[in-house]
Amino acid sequence: MAPLCAAAQSHAALSDPTRPPPEALQLQSPSAVPAPSVPRKPVLQSVLVGKGHEGREVAVIDGEVVRKGQAFHGAVLEEVGANVAVLRRGNKTETLILFPLAAGSRKK
């Protein structure tokens, strides 16, 4: 019986190699101060523009279908193009690009 007790005690001293370090566990504790949330820019996911069809200017922004002139989170969708949508908040406009990485990498 003594060998079994000795084996159980030696296993108790072993640490779990997959357990995160104590510093990481402290960051996840409920007493940790959450980081302030930074407002993120809306993401244009799709556009639908029909030539000659009024009201067919639609953008999908952050998963929401928004028609031209419709409100979106305190802004109004002012313009929809082939790969852009323009939101207006008061006197400020924000241009959303459908594929911003592709547009920024083009050579001029």
PDB file of N, CA and C in Angstrom:
ATOM      1  N   MET A   1       0.815  -1.186   0.000  1.00  0.00           N
ATOM      2  CA  MET A   1       0.000   0.000   0.000  1.00  0.00           C
ATOM      3  C   MET A   1       0.864   1.257   0.000  1.00  0.00           C
ATOM      4  N   ALA A   2       2.000   1.191   0.633  1.00  0.00           N
ATOM      5  CA  ALA A   2       2.900   2.340   0.702  1.00  0.00           C
ATOM      6  C   ALA A   2       3.372   2.779  -0.679  1.00  0.00           C
ATOM      7  N   PRO A   3       3.692   1.840  -1.618  1.00  0.00           N
ATOM      8  CA  PRO A   3       4.118   2.287  -2.949  1.00  0.00           C
ATOM      9  C   PRO A   3       3.017   3.068  -3.678  1.00  0.00           C
ATOM     10  N   LEU A   4       1.761   2.694  -3.487  1.00  0.00           N
ATOM     11  CA  LEU A   4       0.668   3.420  -4.132  1.00  0.00           C
ATOM     12  C   LEU A   4       0.545   4.842  -3.596  1.00  0.00           C
ATOM     13  N   CYS A   5       0.708   5.018  -2.304  1.00  0.00           N
ATOM     14  CA  CYS A   5       0.626   6.355  -1.712  1.00  0.00           C
ATOM     15  C   CYS A   5       1.783   7.223  -2.191  1.00  0.00           C
ATOM     16  N   ALA A   6       2.965   6.636  -2.298  1.00  0.00           N
ATOM     17  CA  ALA A   6       4.131   7.390  -2.767  1.00  0.00           C
ATOM     18  C   ALA A   6       3.933   7.814  -4.215  1.00  0.00           C
ATOM     19  N   ALA A   7       3.349   6.946  -5.041  1.00  0.00           N
ATOM     20  CA  ALA A   7       3.104   7.280  -6.445  1.00  0.00           C
ATOM     21  C   ALA A   7       2.070   8.399  -6.555  1.00  0.00           C
ATOM     22  N   ALA A   8       1.047   8.372  -5.722  1.00  0.00           N
ATOM     23  CA  ALA A   8       0.020   9.411  -5.756  1.00  0.00           C
ATOM     24  C   ALA A   8       0.603  10.755  -5.349  1.00  0.00           C
ATOM     25  N   GLN A   9       1.497  10.769  -4.367  1.00  0.00           N
ATOM     26  CA  GLN A   9       2.110  12.018  -3.928  1.00  0.00           C
ATOM     27  C   GLN A   9       3.044  12.585  -4.990  1.00  0.00           C
ATOM     28  N   SER A  10       3.750  11.720  -5.718  1.00  0.00           N
ATOM     29  CA  SER A  10       4.664  12.219  -6.745  1.00  0.00           C
ATOM     30  C   SER A  10       3.889  12.814  -7.920  1.00  0.00           C
ATOM     31  N   HIS A  11       2.701  12.294  -8.239  1.00  0.00           N
ATOM     32  CA  HIS A  11       1.884  12.863  -9.317  1.00  0.00           C
ATOM     33  C   HIS A  11       1.316  14.226  -8.932  1.00  0.00           C
ATOM     34  N   ALA A  12       1.062  14.422  -7.650  1.00  0.00           N
ATOM     35  CA  ALA A  12       0.516  15.698  -7.197  1.00  0.00           C
ATOM     36  C   ALA A  12       1.524  16.826  -7.411  1.00  0.00           C
ATOM     37  N   ALA A  13       2.806  16.521  -7.390  1.00  0.00           N
ATOM     38  CA  ALA A  13       3.836  17.545  -7.553  1.00  0.00           C
ATOM     39  C   ALA A  13       4.045  17.918  -9.020  1.00  0.00           C
ATOM     40  N   LEU A  14       3.575  17.085  -9.950  1.00  0.00           N
ATOM     41  CA  LEU A  14       3.748  17.378 -11.368  1.00  0.00           C
ATOM     42  C   LEU A  14       2.770  18.466 -11.806  1.00  0.00           C
ATOM     43  N   SER A  15       3.227  19.344 -12.682  1.00  0.00           N
ATOM     44  CA  SER A  15       2.336  20.389 -13.188  1.00  0.00           C
ATOM     45  C   SER A  15       1.809  19.993 -14.567  1.00  0.00           C
ATOM     46  N   ASP A  16       0.676  20.547 -14.915  1.00  0.00           N
ATOM     47  CA  ASP A  16       0.051  20.291 -16.205  1.00  0.00           C
ATOM     48  C   ASP A  16       0.788  21.106 -17.266  1.00  0.00           C
ATOM     49  N   PRO A  17       1.416  20.467 -18.255  1.00  0.00           N
ATOM     50  CA  PRO A  17       2.172  21.226 -19.262  1.00  0.00           C
ATOM     51  C   PRO A  17       1.280  22.072 -20.174  1.00  0.00           C
ATOM     52  N   THR A  18      -0.016  21.787 -20.203  1.00  0.00           N
ATOM     53  CA  THR A  18      -0.914  22.575 -21.052  1.00  0.00           C
ATOM     54  C   THR A  18      -1.579  23.728 -20.298  1.00  0.00           C
ATOM     55  N   ARG A  19      -1.336  23.814 -18.999  1.00  0.00           N
ATOM     56  CA  ARG A  19      -1.931  24.888 -18.194  1.00  0.00           C
ATOM     57  C   ARG A  19      -1.224  26.206 -18.500  1.00  0.00           C
ATOM     58  N   PRO A  20      -1.989  27.284 -18.712  1.00  0.00           N
ATOM     59  CA  PRO A  20      -1.367  28.588 -18.970  1.00  0.00           C
ATOM     60  C   PRO A  20      -0.545  29.046 -17.767  1.00  0.00           C
ATOM     61  N   PRO A  21       0.449  29.885 -17.995  1.00  0.00           N
ATOM     62  CA  PRO A  21       1.257  30.378 -16.879  1.00  0.00           C
ATOM     63  C   PRO A  21       0.396  31.214 -15.925  1.00  0.00           C
ATOM     64  N   PRO A  22       0.806  31.336 -14.673  1.00  0.00           N
ATOM     65  CA  PRO A  22       0.008  32.085 -13.690  1.00  0.00           C
ATOM     66  C   PRO A  22      -0.296  33.518 -14.118  1.00  0.00           C
ATOM     67  N   GLU A  23       0.631  34.158 -14.837  1.00  0.00           N
ATOM     68  CA  GLU A  23       0.396  35.542 -15.274  1.00  0.00           C
ATOM     69  C   GLU A  23      -0.816  35.616 -16.204  1.00  0.00           C
ATOM     70  N   ALA A  24      -0.949  34.641 -17.084  1.00  0.00           N
ATOM     71  CA  ALA A  24      -2.073  34.630 -18.021  1.00  0.00           C
ATOM     72  C   ALA A  24      -3.384  34.378 -17.290  1.00  0.00           C
ATOM     73  N   LEU A  25      -3.348  33.539 -16.266  1.00  0.00           N
ATOM     74  CA  LEU A  25      -4.559  33.273 -15.497  1.00  0.00           C
ATOM     75  C   LEU A  25      -5.001  34.514 -14.734  1.00  0.00           C
ATOM     76  N   GLN A  26      -4.063  35.319 -14.272  1.00  0.00           N
ATOM     77  CA  GLN A  26      -4.411  36.554 -13.567  1.00  0.00           C
ATOM     78  C   GLN A  26      -5.097  37.531 -14.506  1.00  0.00           C
ATOM     79  N   LEU A  27      -4.681  37.562 -15.776  1.00  0.00           N
ATOM     80  CA  LEU A  27      -5.309  38.461 -16.741  1.00  0.00           C
ATOM     81  C   LEU A  27      -6.751  38.068 -17.018  1.00  0.00           C
ATOM     82  N   GLN A  28      -7.062  36.776 -16.852  1.00  0.00           N
ATOM     83  CA  GLN A  28      -8.407  36.292 -17.126  1.00  0.00           C
ATOM     84  C   GLN A  28      -9.311  36.346 -15.901  1.00  0.00           C
ATOM     85  N   SER A  29      -8.776  36.725 -14.758  1.00  0.00           N
ATOM     86  CA  SER A  29      -9.568  36.724 -13.535  1.00  0.00           C
ATOM     87  C   SER A  29     -10.644  37.799 -13.596  1.00  0.00           C
ATOM     88  N   PRO A  30     -11.756  37.599 -12.884  1.00  0.00           N
ATOM     89  CA  PRO A  30     -12.834  38.589 -12.907  1.00  0.00           C
ATOM     90  C   PRO A  30     -12.410  39.944 -12.356  1.00  0.00           C
ATOM     91  N   SER A  31     -11.389  39.969 -11.501  1.00  0.00           N
ATOM     92  CA  SER A  31     -10.954  41.242 -10.928  1.00  0.00           C
ATOM     93  C   SER A  31     -10.083  42.042 -11.889  1.00  0.00           C
ATOM     94  N   ALA A  32      -9.696  41.440 -13.004  1.00  0.00           N
ATOM     95  CA  ALA A  32      -8.869  42.154 -13.980  1.00  0.00           C
ATOM     96  C   ALA A  32      -9.679  43.284 -14.602  1.00  0.00           C
ATOM     97  N   VAL A  33      -9.038  44.390 -14.866  1.00  0.00           N
ATOM     98  CA  VAL A  33      -9.705  45.546 -15.450  1.00  0.00           C
ATOM     99  C   VAL A  33      -9.850  45.322 -16.954  1.00  0.00           C
ATOM    100  N   PRO A  34     -11.083  45.390 -17.479  1.00  0.00           N
ATOM    101  CA  PRO A  34     -11.251  45.186 -18.923  1.00  0.00           C
ATOM    102  C   PRO A  34     -10.671  46.359 -19.708  1.00  0.00           C
ATOM    103  N   ALA A  35     -10.160  46.052 -20.872  1.00  0.00           N
ATOM    104  CA  ALA A  35      -9.611  47.096 -21.739  1.00  0.00           C
ATOM    105  C   ALA A  35     -10.762  47.927 -22.293  1.00  0.00           C
ATOM    106  N   PRO A  36     -10.564  49.235 -22.415  1.00  0.00           N
ATOM    107  CA  PRO A  36     -11.637  50.058 -22.973  1.00  0.00           C
ATOM    108  C   PRO A  36     -11.894  49.682 -24.424  1.00  0.00           C
ATOM    109  N   SER A  37     -13.173  49.648 -24.783  1.00  0.00           N
ATOM    110  CA  SER A  37     -13.501  49.277 -26.157  1.00  0.00           C
ATOM    111  C   SER A  37     -13.293  50.476 -27.076  1.00  0.00           C
ATOM    112  N   VAL A  38     -12.677  50.212 -28.206  1.00  0.00           N
ATOM    113  CA  VAL A  38     -12.414  51.247 -29.198  1.00  0.00           C
ATOM    114  C   VAL A  38     -13.469  51.115 -30.283  1.00  0.00           C
ATOM    115  N   PRO A  39     -14.171  52.202 -30.607  1.00  0.00           N
ATOM    116  CA  PRO A  39     -15.164  52.087 -31.670  1.00  0.00           C
ATOM    117  C   PRO A  39     -14.495  51.699 -32.982  1.00  0.00           C
ATOM    118  N   ARG A  40     -15.041  50.691 -33.628  1.00  0.00           N
ATOM    119  CA  ARG A  40     -14.426  50.241 -34.867  1.00  0.00           C
ATOM    120  C   ARG A  40     -15.192  50.802 -36.054  1.00  0.00           C
ATOM    121  N   LYS A  41     -14.490  50.896 -37.146  1.00  0.00           N
ATOM    122  CA  LYS A  41     -15.076  51.421 -38.373  1.00  0.00           C
ATOM    123  C   LYS A  41     -16.032  50.382 -38.958  1.00  0.00           C
ATOM    124  N   PRO A  42     -17.190  50.812 -39.466  1.00  0.00           N
ATOM    125  CA  PRO A  42     -18.110  49.872 -40.101  1.00  0.00           C
ATOM    126  C   PRO A  42     -17.454  49.206 -41.316  1.00  0.00           C
ATOM    127  N   VAL A  43     -17.841  47.971 -41.581  1.00  0.00           N
ATOM    128  CA  VAL A  43     -17.263  47.213 -42.688  1.00  0.00           C
ATOM    129  C   VAL A  43     -18.309  47.038 -43.787  1.00  0.00           C
ATOM    130  N   LEU A  44     -17.957  47.473 -44.990  1.00  0.00           N
ATOM    131  CA  LEU A  44     -18.814  47.286 -46.158  1.00  0.00           C
ATOM    132  C   LEU A  44     -18.593  45.877 -46.679  1.00  0.00           C
ATOM    133  N   GLN A  45     -19.657  45.083 -46.728  1.00  0.00           N
ATOM    134  CA  GLN A  45     -19.533  43.687 -47.126  1.00  0.00           C
ATOM    135  C   GLN A  45     -20.036  43.413 -48.538  1.00  0.00           C
ATOM    136  N   SER A  46     -20.990  44.216 -49.009  1.00  0.00           N
ATOM    137  CA  SER A  46     -21.552  43.983 -50.336  1.00  0.00           C
ATOM    138  C   SER A  46     -22.302  45.229 -50.788  1.00  0.00           C
ATOM    139  N   VAL A  47     -22.450  45.375 -52.097  1.00  0.00           N
ATOM    140  CA  VAL A  47     -23.262  46.455 -52.662  1.00  0.00           C
ATOM    141  C   VAL A  47     -24.140  45.882 -53.769  1.00  0.00           C
ATOM    142  N   LEU A  48     -25.283  46.539 -53.982  1.00  0.00           N
ATOM    143  CA  LEU A  48     -26.175  46.180 -55.079  1.00  0.00           C
ATOM    144  C   LEU A  48     -26.623  47.483 -55.713  1.00  0.00           C
ATOM    145  N   VAL A  49     -26.213  47.694 -56.948  1.00  0.00           N
ATOM    146  CA  VAL A  49     -26.552  48.922 -57.659  1.00  0.00           C
ATOM    147  C   VAL A  49     -27.184  48.524 -58.981  1.00  0.00           C
ATOM    148  N   GLY A  50     -28.424  48.956 -59.196  1.00  0.00           N
ATOM    149  CA  GLY A  50     -29.113  48.667 -60.448  1.00  0.00           C
ATOM    150  C   GLY A  50     -29.228  49.927 -61.282  1.00  0.00           C
ATOM    151  N   LYS A  51     -28.747  49.892 -62.503  1.00  0.00           N
ATOM    152  CA  LYS A  51     -28.833  51.064 -63.378  1.00  0.00           C
ATOM    153  C   LYS A  51     -30.278  51.277 -63.803  1.00  0.00           C
ATOM    154  N   GLY A  52     -30.712  52.528 -63.714  1.00  0.00           N
ATOM    155  CA  GLY A  52     -32.055  52.865 -64.155  1.00  0.00           C
ATOM    156  C   GLY A  52     -33.151  52.448 -63.199  1.00  0.00           C
ATOM    157  N   HIS A  53     -32.799  51.894 -62.068  1.00  0.00           N
ATOM    158  CA  HIS A  53     -33.794  51.466 -61.084  1.00  0.00           C
ATOM    159  C   HIS A  53     -33.577  52.253 -59.801  1.00  0.00           C
ATOM    160  N   GLU A  54     -34.398  53.263 -59.593  1.00  0.00           N
ATOM    161  CA  GLU A  54     -34.292  54.032 -58.357  1.00  0.00           C
ATOM    162  C   GLU A  54     -34.608  53.118 -57.174  1.00  0.00           C
ATOM    163  N   GLY A  55     -33.890  53.296 -56.107  1.00  0.00           N
ATOM    164  CA  GLY A  55     -34.113  52.480 -54.921  1.00  0.00           C
ATOM    165  C   GLY A  55     -33.365  51.169 -54.934  1.00  0.00           C
ATOM    166  N   ARG A  56     -32.599  50.913 -55.998  1.00  0.00           N
ATOM    167  CA  ARG A  56     -31.832  49.673 -56.063  1.00  0.00           C
ATOM    168  C   ARG A  56     -30.400  49.884 -55.597  1.00  0.00           C
ATOM    169  N   GLU A  57     -30.156  50.944 -54.879  1.00  0.00           N
ATOM    170  CA  GLU A  57     -28.823  51.190 -54.343  1.00  0.00           C
ATOM    171  C   GLU A  57     -28.819  50.720 -52.893  1.00  0.00           C
ATOM    172  N   VAL A  58     -28.214  49.552 -52.680  1.00  0.00           N
ATOM    173  CA  VAL A  58     -28.244  48.892 -51.379  1.00  0.00           C
ATOM    174  C   VAL A  58     -26.824  48.516 -50.987  1.00  0.00           C
ATOM    175  N   ALA A  59     -26.530  48.651 -49.696  1.00  0.00           N
ATOM    176  CA  ALA A  59     -25.232  48.234 -49.170  1.00  0.00           C
ATOM    177  C   ALA A  59     -25.466  47.303 -47.985  1.00  0.00           C
ATOM    178  N   VAL A  60     -24.591  46.328 -47.836  1.00  0.00           N
ATOM    179  CA  VAL A  60     -24.605  45.483 -46.646  1.00  0.00           C
ATOM    180  C   VAL A  60     -23.425  45.937 -45.800  1.00  0.00           C
ATOM    181  N   ILE A  61     -23.745  46.525 -44.649  1.00  0.00           N
ATOM    182  CA  ILE A  61     -22.728  47.067 -43.751  1.00  0.00           C
ATOM    183  C   ILE A  61     -22.850  46.342 -42.420  1.00  0.00           C
ATOM    184  N   ASP A  62     -21.781  45.722 -41.997  1.00  0.00           N
ATOM    185  CA  ASP A  62     -21.766  44.956 -40.740  1.00  0.00           C
ATOM    186  C   ASP A  62     -22.935  43.971 -40.659  1.00  0.00           C
ATOM    187  N   GLY A  63     -23.263  43.360 -41.795  1.00  0.00           N
ATOM    188  CA  GLY A  63     -24.315  42.357 -41.827  1.00  0.00           C
ATOM    189  C   GLY A  63     -25.723  42.913 -41.936  1.00  0.00           C
ATOM    190  N   GLU A  64     -25.871  44.235 -41.985  1.00  0.00           N
ATOM    191  CA  GLU A  64     -27.193  44.857 -42.098  1.00  0.00           C
ATOM    192  C   GLU A  64     -27.408  45.384 -43.511  1.00  0.00           C
ATOM    193  N   VAL A  65     -28.593  45.122 -44.071  1.00  0.00           N
ATOM    194  CA  VAL A  65     -28.951  45.635 -45.390  1.00  0.00           C
ATOM    195  C   VAL A  65     -29.439  47.069 -45.207  1.00  0.00           C
ATOM    196  N   VAL A  66     -28.777  48.008 -45.901  1.00  0.00           N
ATOM    197  CA  VAL A  66     -29.103  49.427 -45.767  1.00  0.00           C
ATOM    198  C   VAL A  66     -29.339  49.996 -47.161  1.00  0.00           C
ATOM    199  N   ARG A  67     -30.497  50.631 -47.358  1.00  0.00           N
ATOM    200  CA  ARG A  67     -30.809  51.275 -48.638  1.00  0.00           C
ATOM    201  C   ARG A  67     -30.333  52.718 -48.619  1.00  0.00           C
ATOM    202  N   LYS A  68     -30.101  53.265 -49.799  1.00  0.00           N
ATOM    203  CA  LYS A  68     -29.689  54.664 -49.917  1.00  0.00           C
ATOM    204  C   LYS A  68     -30.740  55.543 -49.241  1.00  0.00           C
ATOM    205  N   GLY A  69     -30.266  56.456 -48.372  1.00  0.00           N
ATOM    206  CA  GLY A  69     -31.157  57.343 -47.639  1.00  0.00           C
ATOM    207  C   GLY A  69     -31.606  56.803 -46.296  1.00  0.00           C
ATOM    208  N   GLN A  70     -31.314  55.541 -46.022  1.00  0.00           N
ATOM    209  CA  GLN A  70     -31.730  54.904 -44.777  1.00  0.00           C
ATOM    210  C   GLN A  70     -30.687  55.149 -43.688  1.00  0.00           C
ATOM    211  N   ALA A  71     -31.138  55.186 -42.436  1.00  0.00           N
ATOM    212  CA  ALA A  71     -30.245  55.395 -41.292  1.00  0.00           C
ATOM    213  C   ALA A  71     -29.497  54.113 -40.947  1.00  0.00           C
ATOM    214  N   PHE A  72     -28.256  54.285 -40.509  1.00  0.00           N
ATOM    215  CA  PHE A  72     -27.426  53.170 -40.055  1.00  0.00           C
ATOM    216  C   PHE A  72     -26.580  53.658 -38.884  1.00  0.00           C
ATOM    217  N   HIS A  73     -26.919  53.235 -37.674  1.00  0.00           N
ATOM    218  CA  HIS A  73     -26.157  53.558 -36.462  1.00  0.00           C
ATOM    219  C   HIS A  73     -25.825  55.045 -36.348  1.00  0.00           C
ATOM    220  N   GLY A  74     -26.802  55.882 -36.476  1.00  0.00           N
ATOM    221  CA  GLY A  74     -26.601  57.315 -36.317  1.00  0.00           C
ATOM    222  C   GLY A  74     -26.097  58.035 -37.551  1.00  0.00           C
ATOM    223  N   ALA A  75     -25.940  57.324 -38.645  1.00  0.00           N
ATOM    224  CA  ALA A  75     -25.507  57.927 -39.911  1.00  0.00           C
ATOM    225  C   ALA A  75     -26.566  57.629 -40.968  1.00  0.00           C
ATOM    226  N   VAL A  76     -26.441  58.286 -42.111  1.00  0.00           N
ATOM    227  CA  VAL A  76     -27.351  58.047 -43.240  1.00  0.00           C
ATOM    228  C   VAL A  76     -26.524  57.591 -44.429  1.00  0.00           C
ATOM    229  N   LEU A  77     -26.980  56.524 -45.083  1.00  0.00           N
ATOM    230  CA  LEU A  77     -26.297  56.053 -46.286  1.00  0.00           C
ATOM    231  C   LEU A  77     -26.608  57.040 -47.401  1.00  0.00           C
ATOM    232  N   GLU A  78     -25.601  57.798 -47.789  1.00  0.00           N
ATOM    233  CA  GLU A  78     -25.790  58.882 -48.747  1.00  0.00           C
ATOM    234  C   GLU A  78     -25.554  58.450 -50.187  1.00  0.00           C
ATOM    235  N   GLU A  79     -24.607  57.545 -50.397  1.00  0.00           N
ATOM    236  CA  GLU A  79     -24.244  57.158 -51.765  1.00  0.00           C
ATOM    237  C   GLU A  79     -23.787  55.707 -51.781  1.00  0.00           C
ATOM    238  N   VAL A  80     -24.128  54.997 -52.867  1.00  0.00           N
ATOM    239  CA  VAL A  80     -23.677  53.620 -53.070  1.00  0.00           C
ATOM    240  C   VAL A  80     -23.115  53.538 -54.473  1.00  0.00           C
ATOM    241  N   GLY A  81     -21.887  53.056 -54.594  1.00  0.00           N
ATOM    242  CA  GLY A  81     -21.253  52.894 -55.895  1.00  0.00           C
ATOM    243  C   GLY A  81     -20.886  51.444 -56.131  1.00  0.00           C
ATOM    244  N   ALA A  82     -20.133  51.197 -57.188  1.00  0.00           N
ATOM    245  CA  ALA A  82     -19.759  49.832 -57.561  1.00  0.00           C
ATOM    246  C   ALA A  82     -18.974  49.125 -56.461  1.00  0.00           C
ATOM    247  N   ASN A  83     -18.153  49.859 -55.716  1.00  0.00           N
ATOM    248  CA  ASN A  83     -17.382  49.231 -54.640  1.00  0.00           C
ATOM    249  C   ASN A  83     -17.237  50.137 -53.422  1.00  0.00           C
ATOM    250  N   VAL A  84     -18.123  51.142 -53.296  1.00  0.00           N
ATOM    251  CA  VAL A  84     -18.059  52.057 -52.153  1.00  0.00           C
ATOM    252  C   VAL A  84     -19.456  52.369 -51.623  1.00  0.00           C
ATOM    253  N   ALA A  85     -19.468  52.805 -50.378  1.00  0.00           N
ATOM    254  CA  ALA A  85     -20.682  53.350 -49.766  1.00  0.00           C
ATOM    255  C   ALA A  85     -20.246  54.544 -48.933  1.00  0.00           C
ATOM    256  N   VAL A  86     -21.040  55.597 -48.959  1.00  0.00           N
ATOM    257  CA  VAL A  86     -20.702  56.813 -48.223  1.00  0.00           C
ATOM    258  C   VAL A  86     -21.758  57.033 -47.146  1.00  0.00           C
ATOM    259  N   LEU A  87     -21.291  57.103 -45.898  1.00  0.00           N
ATOM    260  CA  LEU A  87     -22.163  57.395 -44.769  1.00  0.00           C
ATOM    261  C   LEU A  87     -21.966  58.848 -44.360  1.00  0.00           C
ATOM    262  N   ARG A  88     -23.054  59.524 -43.974  1.00  0.00           N
ATOM    263  CA  ARG A  88     -22.962  60.916 -43.506  1.00  0.00           C
ATOM    264  C   ARG A  88     -23.487  60.983 -42.075  1.00  0.00           C
ATOM    265  N   ARG A  89     -22.642  61.561 -41.211  1.00  0.00           N
ATOM    266  CA  ARG A  89     -23.024  61.868 -39.828  1.00  0.00           C
ATOM    267  C   ARG A  89     -22.904  63.373 -39.671  1.00  0.00           C
ATOM    268  N   GLY A  90     -24.011  64.055 -39.663  1.00  0.00           N
ATOM    269  CA  GLY A  90     -23.972  65.513 -39.578  1.00  0.00           C
ATOM    270  C   GLY A  90     -23.294  66.083 -40.807  1.00  0.00           C
ATOM    271  N   ASN A  91     -22.195  66.821 -40.603  1.00  0.00           N
ATOM    272  CA  ASN A  91     -21.475  67.390 -41.752  1.00  0.00           C
ATOM    273  C   ASN A  91     -20.230  66.576 -42.106  1.00  0.00           C
ATOM    274  N   LYS A  92     -20.071  65.393 -41.504  1.00  0.00           N
ATOM    275  CA  LYS A  92     -18.913  64.541 -41.798  1.00  0.00           C
ATOM    276  C   LYS A  92     -19.349  63.334 -42.614  1.00  0.00           C
ATOM    277  N   THR A  93     -18.510  62.961 -43.581  1.00  0.00           N
ATOM    278  CA  THR A  93     -18.785  61.761 -44.370  1.00  0.00           C
ATOM    279  C   THR A  93     -17.712  60.723 -44.106  1.00  0.00           C
ATOM    280  N   GLU A  94     -18.101  59.480 -44.239  1.00  0.00           N
ATOM    281  CA  GLU A  94     -17.179  58.357 -44.085  1.00  0.00           C
ATOM    282  C   GLU A  94     -17.363  57.446 -45.289  1.00  0.00           C
ATOM    283  N   THR A  95     -16.295  57.235 -46.043  1.00  0.00           N
ATOM    284  CA  THR A  95     -16.350  56.389 -47.229  1.00  0.00           C
ATOM    285  C   THR A  95     -15.901  54.984 -46.862  1.00  0.00           C
ATOM    286  N   LEU A  96     -16.761  54.021 -47.119  1.00  0.00           N
ATOM    287  CA  LEU A  96     -16.444  52.613 -46.886  1.00  0.00           C
ATOM    288  C   LEU A  96     -16.120  51.983 -48.229  1.00  0.00           C
ATOM    289  N   ILE A  97     -15.021  51.259 -48.293  1.00  0.00           N
ATOM    290  CA  ILE A  97     -14.584  50.629 -49.537  1.00  0.00           C
ATOM    291  C   ILE A  97     -14.811  49.130 -49.420  1.00  0.00           C
ATOM    292  N   LEU A  98     -15.355  48.527 -50.474  1.00  0.00           N
ATOM    293  CA  LEU A  98     -15.701  47.110 -50.442  1.00  0.00           C
ATOM    294  C   LEU A  98     -14.486  46.227 -50.206  1.00  0.00           C
ATOM    295  N   PHE A  99     -13.409  46.471 -50.921  1.00  0.00           N
ATOM    296  CA  PHE A  99     -12.178  45.707 -50.751  1.00  0.00           C
ATOM    297  C   PHE A  99     -11.051  46.683 -50.447  1.00  0.00           C
ATOM    298  N   PRO A 100     -10.941  47.174 -49.202  1.00  0.00           N
ATOM    299  CA  PRO A 100      -9.967  48.225 -48.905  1.00  0.00           C
ATOM    300  C   PRO A 100      -8.525  47.804 -49.137  1.00  0.00           C
ATOM    301  N   LEU A 101      -8.188  46.550 -48.891  1.00  0.00           N
ATOM    302  CA  LEU A 101      -6.800  46.116 -49.102  1.00  0.00           C
ATOM    303  C   LEU A 101      -6.450  46.113 -50.577  1.00  0.00           C
ATOM    304  N   ALA A 102      -7.373  45.677 -51.416  1.00  0.00           N
ATOM    305  CA  ALA A 102      -7.118  45.648 -52.857  1.00  0.00           C
ATOM    306  C   ALA A 102      -7.022  47.065 -53.408  1.00  0.00           C
ATOM    307  N   ALA A 103      -7.859  47.965 -52.914  1.00  0.00           N
ATOM    308  CA  ALA A 103      -7.838  49.346 -53.399  1.00  0.00           C
ATOM    309  C   ALA A 103      -6.553  50.042 -52.990  1.00  0.00           C
ATOM    310  N   GLY A 104      -6.044  49.742 -51.807  1.00  0.00           N
ATOM    311  CA  GLY A 104      -4.826  50.386 -51.328  1.00  0.00           C
ATOM    312  C   GLY A 104      -3.570  49.845 -51.968  1.00  0.00           C
ATOM    313  N   SER A 105      -3.637  48.662 -52.554  1.00  0.00           N
ATOM    314  CA  SER A 105      -2.434  48.058 -53.127  1.00  0.00           C
ATOM    315  C   SER A 105      -2.280  48.318 -54.617  1.00  0.00           C
ATOM    316  N   ARG A 106      -3.239  49.011 -55.222  1.00  0.00           N
ATOM    317  CA  ARG A 106      -3.137  49.300 -56.661  1.00  0.00           C
ATOM    318  C   ARG A 106      -2.025  50.289 -56.923  1.00  0.00           C
ATOM    319  N   LYS A 107      -1.325  50.080 -58.015  1.00  0.00           N
ATOM    320  CA  LYS A 107      -0.288  51.027 -58.428  1.00  0.00           C
ATOM    321  C   LYS A 107      -0.929  52.130 -59.241  1.00  0.00           C
ATOM    322  N   LYS A 108      -0.492  53.347 -58.985  1.00  0.00           N
ATOM    323  CA  LYS A 108      -1.070  54.491 -59.699  1.00  0.00           C
ATOM    324  C   LYS A 108      -0.174  54.936 -60.812  1.00  0.00           C
TER     325      LYS A 108
END
